[in-house]
Amino acid sequence: MPRGFFITFEGLDGSGKTTHLRLLARTLQARGLPVTVTRQPGGTELGDQIRALLLNSQTQNIAPLAEMALMFADRAQSLQQIIEPALASGHIVLCDRFTDSTEAYQGGGRALGSERILELHRAVCGNRWPDLTLLLLPDIDSSLSRARRRNVHQLIEGVDENRFEAEQRTFYERTFAKYREIAQREVSRVVAIEAETPAEATVEAIQERILKVVEERLAQFSG
Ligand code: TYD
């Protein structure tokens, strides 16, 4: 039976991961490779409802543990309905956020800690981990200002996905720190992409680095 390849994109809101995921999908598809693109929360009928609930700034007073559990409910549905079938049919699955987001945002940002996120992952996700995770780490301020600009545009179009971006900077500092911790722990799975100079920070330069990593990993995988 063919086995697919599972790639996730991670980073703060406004880190550019959605743009890079789409560019990568286009390149792989142009090479004739079968690609499935999805995101979390969302992507399934149930998941889209969970997403609307979790991201809308009108939703108030979600207990941190309820927030964590809803992220996993969404993920369980996505695994059964989208990710596992696509991998079983040999697709490259590109997923915008996965359990690292829950560890960073709920474990770090909401200070629930890593342990119960990882325990829940084992229980709910059959311990399925990505083959490769691309973690985009531009600095916090440029990520957040990009996310806020985008949200103003979304609001004009009638989409309210503002609940997380309304958080304090300290929430994002804890989330960012947890992402770094994950990258240090998961050295073989997680590749952190940081830019030292403005020239390295362009969309083209970052996409080039991403493509190089993906090509190497796919070659190892199929070789
Ligand atoms: P996303 O649509 O990826 O936002 P963006 O395009 O701005 O990166 O994710 C929506 C929000 O959900 C984002 O603020 C992070 C949050 N989130 C969590 O807090 N925990 C999770 O497990 C996931 C998947 C997302």
CSV table of N, CA and C in Angstrom, one decimal, residues 118-203:
chain,number,residue,atom,x,y,z
A,118,LEU,N,0.4,16.5,25.2
A,118,LEU,CA,1.0,15.3,24.5
A,118,LEU,C,0.3,14.1,24.9
A,119,GLU,N,-0.3,14.0,26.2
A,119,GLU,CA,-1.1,12.9,26.6
A,119,GLU,C,-2.3,12.8,25.7
A,120,LEU,N,-3.0,13.9,25.6
A,120,LEU,CA,-4.2,13.9,24.8
A,120,LEU,C,-3.9,13.6,23.3
A,121,HIS,N,-2.8,14.0,22.8
A,121,HIS,CA,-2.4,13.7,21.5
A,121,HIS,C,-2.3,12.2,21.3
A,122,ARG,N,-1.7,11.5,22.3
A,122,ARG,CA,-1.6,10.1,22.2
A,122,ARG,C,-3.0,9.4,22.2
A,123,ALA,N,-3.8,9.9,23.1
A,123,ALA,CA,-5.2,9.3,23.2
A,123,ALA,C,-6.1,9.6,22.0
A,124,VAL,N,-6.0,10.8,21.5
A,124,VAL,CA,-7.0,11.2,20.5
A,124,VAL,C,-6.5,11.1,19.0
A,125,CYS,N,-5.2,11.2,18.9
A,125,CYS,CA,-4.7,11.2,17.5
A,125,CYS,C,-3.9,10.0,17.2
A,126,GLY,N,-4.0,8.9,18.0
A,126,GLY,CA,-3.3,7.7,17.7
A,126,GLY,C,-1.8,7.9,17.6
A,127,ASN,N,-1.4,9.0,18.3
A,127,ASN,CA,0.0,9.3,18.3
A,127,ASN,C,0.6,9.6,16.8
A,128,ARG,N,-0.3,10.0,15.9
A,128,ARG,CA,0.2,10.3,14.6
A,128,ARG,C,0.9,11.6,14.6
A,129,TRP,N,2.2,11.6,14.1
A,129,TRP,CA,3.0,12.9,14.1
A,129,TRP,C,3.3,13.2,12.6
A,130,PRO,N,3.5,14.4,12.3
A,130,PRO,CA,4.0,14.7,10.9
A,130,PRO,C,5.3,14.1,10.6
A,131,ASP,N,5.6,13.9,9.3
A,131,ASP,CA,7.0,13.5,8.9
A,131,ASP,C,7.9,14.7,9.0
A,132,LEU,N,7.3,15.8,8.7
A,132,LEU,CA,8.1,17.1,8.7
A,132,LEU,C,7.2,18.2,9.1
A,133,THR,N,7.8,19.1,10.0
A,133,THR,CA,7.1,20.3,10.4
A,133,THR,C,8.0,21.5,10.1
A,134,LEU,N,7.4,22.5,9.3
A,134,LEU,CA,8.1,23.7,9.0
A,134,LEU,C,7.6,24.8,9.9
A,135,LEU,N,8.5,25.3,10.8
A,135,LEU,CA,8.1,26.3,11.8
A,135,LEU,C,8.7,27.6,11.4
A,136,LEU,N,7.8,28.5,11.1
A,136,LEU,CA,8.2,29.9,10.6
A,136,LEU,C,8.3,30.8,11.8
A,137,LEU,N,9.5,31.4,12.0
A,137,LEU,CA,9.7,32.2,13.2
A,137,LEU,C,10.2,33.6,12.9
A,138,PRO,N,9.4,34.4,12.2
A,138,PRO,CA,9.8,35.8,12.2
A,138,PRO,C,9.6,36.4,13.6
A,139,ASP,N,10.1,37.6,13.8
A,139,ASP,CA,9.9,38.1,15.2
A,139,ASP,C,8.4,38.4,15.5
A,140,ILE,N,8.2,38.4,16.8
A,140,ILE,CA,6.8,38.5,17.3
A,140,ILE,C,6.1,39.8,16.7
A,141,ASP,N,6.8,40.9,16.7
A,141,ASP,CA,6.1,42.1,16.3
A,141,ASP,C,5.7,42.1,14.9
A,142,SER,N,6.6,41.7,14.0
A,142,SER,CA,6.2,41.7,12.6
A,142,SER,C,5.1,40.7,12.3
A,143,SER,N,5.1,39.5,13.0
A,143,SER,CA,4.0,38.6,12.8
A,143,SER,C,2.7,39.2,13.3
A,144,LEU,N,2.7,39.8,14.5
A,144,LEU,CA,1.4,40.3,15.0
A,144,LEU,C,0.9,41.5,14.2
A,145,SER,N,1.8,42.3,13.7
A,145,SER,CA,1.2,43.5,13.0
A,145,SER,C,0.6,43.0,11.6
A,146,ARG,N,1.2,42.0,11.0
A,146,ARG,CA,0.7,41.4,9.8
A,146,ARG,C,-0.7,40.8,10.1
A,147,ALA,N,-0.8,40.0,11.2
A,147,ALA,CA,-2.0,39.4,11.5
A,147,ALA,C,-3.1,40.4,11.7
A,148,ARG,N,-2.8,41.5,12.4
A,148,ARG,CA,-3.8,42.5,12.7
A,148,ARG,C,-4.3,43.2,11.4
A,149,ARG,N,-3.4,43.5,10.5
A,149,ARG,CA,-3.7,44.1,9.3
A,149,ARG,C,-4.7,43.2,8.5
A,150,ARG,N,-4.4,41.9,8.5
A,150,ARG,CA,-5.2,41.0,7.8
A,150,ARG,C,-6.6,40.9,8.4
A,151,ASN,N,-6.6,40.9,9.7
A,151,ASN,CA,-7.9,40.8,10.4
A,151,ASN,C,-8.8,42.0,10.1
A,152,VAL,N,-8.2,43.2,10.0
A,152,VAL,CA,-9.1,44.4,9.6
A,152,VAL,C,-9.7,44.1,8.3
A,153,HIS,N,-8.9,43.6,7.3
A,153,HIS,CA,-9.5,43.2,6.0
A,153,HIS,C,-10.6,42.2,6.1
A,154,GLN,N,-10.4,41.2,6.9
A,154,GLN,CA,-11.4,40.1,7.1
A,154,GLN,C,-12.7,40.7,7.6
A,155,LEU,N,-12.5,41.6,8.6
A,155,LEU,CA,-13.7,42.2,9.3
A,155,LEU,C,-14.5,43.0,8.2
A,156,ILE,N,-13.8,43.7,7.3
A,156,ILE,CA,-14.5,44.5,6.3
A,156,ILE,C,-15.3,43.5,5.4
A,157,GLU,N,-14.7,42.3,5.2
A,157,GLU,CA,-15.4,41.3,4.4
A,157,GLU,C,-16.4,40.5,5.2
A,158,GLY,N,-16.6,40.8,6.5
A,158,GLY,CA,-17.6,40.1,7.3
A,158,GLY,C,-17.1,38.8,8.0
A,159,VAL,N,-15.8,38.6,8.0
A,159,VAL,CA,-15.3,37.4,8.7
A,159,VAL,C,-14.6,37.9,10.0
A,160,ASP,N,-15.0,37.3,11.1
A,160,ASP,CA,-14.4,37.7,12.4
A,160,ASP,C,-13.7,36.5,12.9
A,161,GLU,N,-12.3,36.5,12.8
A,161,GLU,CA,-11.5,35.5,13.3
A,161,GLU,C,-10.4,36.1,14.2
A,162,ASN,N,-10.9,37.0,15.1
A,162,ASN,CA,-10.1,37.9,15.8
A,162,ASN,C,-9.8,37.5,17.3
A,163,ARG,N,-10.4,36.4,17.8
A,163,ARG,CA,-10.3,36.1,19.2
A,163,ARG,C,-8.9,36.0,19.7
A,164,PHE,N,-8.0,35.2,19.0
A,164,PHE,CA,-6.7,35.0,19.4
A,164,PHE,C,-5.8,36.3,19.3
A,165,GLU,N,-6.0,37.0,18.2
A,165,GLU,CA,-5.2,38.2,18.0
A,165,GLU,C,-5.5,39.3,19.0
A,166,ALA,N,-6.6,39.2,19.7
A,166,ALA,CA,-6.9,40.2,20.7
A,166,ALA,C,-6.1,39.9,22.0
A,167,GLU,N,-5.4,38.8,22.0
A,167,GLU,CA,-4.6,38.5,23.2
A,167,GLU,C,-3.5,39.5,23.5
A,168,GLN,N,-3.0,39.6,24.7
A,168,GLN,CA,-1.9,40.4,25.1
A,168,GLN,C,-0.6,39.9,24.5
A,169,ARG,N,0.4,40.8,24.4
A,169,ARG,CA,1.7,40.4,23.9
A,169,ARG,C,2.3,39.3,24.7
A,170,THR,N,2.1,39.3,26.0
A,170,THR,CA,2.7,38.3,26.9
A,170,THR,C,2.2,36.9,26.5
A,171,PHE,N,0.9,36.8,26.1
A,171,PHE,CA,0.4,35.5,25.6
A,171,PHE,C,1.2,35.0,24.4
A,172,TYR,N,1.5,35.9,23.5
A,172,TYR,CA,2.3,35.5,22.3
A,172,TYR,C,3.8,35.3,22.6
A,173,GLU,N,4.3,35.9,23.7
A,173,GLU,CA,5.6,35.6,24.1
A,173,GLU,C,5.7,34.2,24.6
A,174,ARG,N,4.7,33.8,25.4
A,174,ARG,CA,4.7,32.4,25.9
A,174,ARG,C,4.6,31.4,24.8
A,175,THR,N,3.7,31.8,23.8
A,175,THR,CA,3.5,30.9,22.7
A,175,THR,C,4.8,30.7,21.9
A,176,PHE,N,5.4,31.8,21.6
A,176,PHE,CA,6.7,31.8,20.8
A,176,PHE,C,7.7,31.0,21.5
A,177,ALA,N,7.8,31.2,22.9
A,177,ALA,CA,8.9,30.5,23.6
A,177,ALA,C,8.6,29.0,23.6
A,178,LYS,N,7.3,28.6,23.6
A,178,LYS,CA,7.0,27.2,23.6
A,178,LYS,C,7.3,26.6,22.2
A,179,TYR,N,7.1,27.4,21.1
A,179,TYR,CA,7.5,26.9,19.8
A,179,TYR,C,9.0,26.6,19.7
A,180,ARG,N,9.7,27.5,20.3
A,180,ARG,CA,11.2,27.3,20.3
A,180,ARG,C,11.6,26.0,21.1
A,181,GLU,N,10.9,25.9,22.2
A,181,GLU,CA,11.1,24.7,23.0
A,181,GLU,C,10.8,23.4,22.2
A,182,ILE,N,9.7,23.4,21.5
A,182,ILE,CA,9.3,22.3,20.7
A,182,ILE,C,10.4,22.0,19.6
A,183,ALA,N,10.9,23.1,19.0
A,183,ALA,CA,11.9,22.9,17.9
A,183,ALA,C,13.2,22.3,18.5
A,184,GLN,N,13.5,22.7,19.8
A,184,GLN,CA,14.8,22.1,20.4
A,184,GLN,C,14.6,20.7,20.8
A,185,ARG,N,13.4,20.3,21.1
A,185,ARG,CA,13.1,18.9,21.5
A,185,ARG,C,12.9,18.0,20.3
A,186,GLU,N,12.2,18.5,19.3
A,186,GLU,CA,11.9,17.6,18.1
A,186,GLU,C,12.9,17.9,17.0
A,187,VAL,N,14.1,17.7,17.2
A,187,VAL,CA,15.1,18.1,16.2
A,187,VAL,C,15.0,17.4,14.9
A,188,SER,N,14.6,16.1,14.9
A,188,SER,CA,14.5,15.5,13.5
A,188,SER,C,13.2,15.8,12.8
A,189,ARG,N,12.2,16.1,13.5
A,189,ARG,CA,10.9,16.4,12.8
A,189,ARG,C,10.7,17.9,12.4
A,190,VAL,N,11.1,18.8,13.4
A,190,VAL,CA,10.8,20.2,13.2
A,190,VAL,C,12.0,21.0,12.6
A,191,VAL,N,11.7,21.7,11.5
A,191,VAL,CA,12.8,22.6,10.9
A,191,VAL,C,12.3,24.0,11.2
A,192,ALA,N,13.1,24.8,12.0
A,192,ALA,CA,12.7,26.2,12.2
A,192,ALA,C,13.3,27.1,11.2
A,193,ILE,N,12.5,27.9,10.6
A,193,ILE,CA,13.0,28.8,9.6
A,193,ILE,C,13.0,30.3,10.1
A,194,GLU,N,14.2,30.8,10.3
A,194,GLU,CA,14.4,32.1,10.8
A,194,GLU,C,15.2,32.9,9.8
A,195,ALA,N,15.0,34.2,9.7
A,195,ALA,CA,15.8,35.1,8.8
A,195,ALA,C,16.6,36.0,9.6
A,196,GLU,N,17.9,36.0,9.3
A,196,GLU,CA,18.9,36.9,10.0
A,196,GLU,C,18.9,38.3,9.4
A,197,THR,N,18.7,38.3,8.1
A,197,THR,CA,18.8,39.6,7.4
A,197,THR,C,17.5,39.9,6.6
A,198,PRO,N,17.2,41.2,6.2
A,198,PRO,CA,16.0,41.4,5.4
A,198,PRO,C,16.0,40.6,4.1
A,199,ALA,N,17.2,40.4,3.5
A,199,ALA,CA,17.2,39.7,2.3
A,199,ALA,C,16.8,38.2,2.4
A,200,GLU,N,17.1,37.7,3.6
A,200,GLU,CA,16.7,36.3,3.9
A,200,GLU,C,15.2,36.2,4.2
A,201,ALA,N,14.6,37.4,4.5
A,201,ALA,CA,13.2,37.3,5.0
A,201,ALA,C,12.2,37.5,3.9
A,202,THR,N,12.6,37.6,2.7
A,202,THR,CA,11.6,37.8,1.6
A,202,THR,C,10.8,36.5,1.4
A,203,VAL,N,9.6,36.6,0.8
A,203,VAL,CA,8.8,35.4,0.6
A,203,VAL,C,9.6,34.4,-0.3
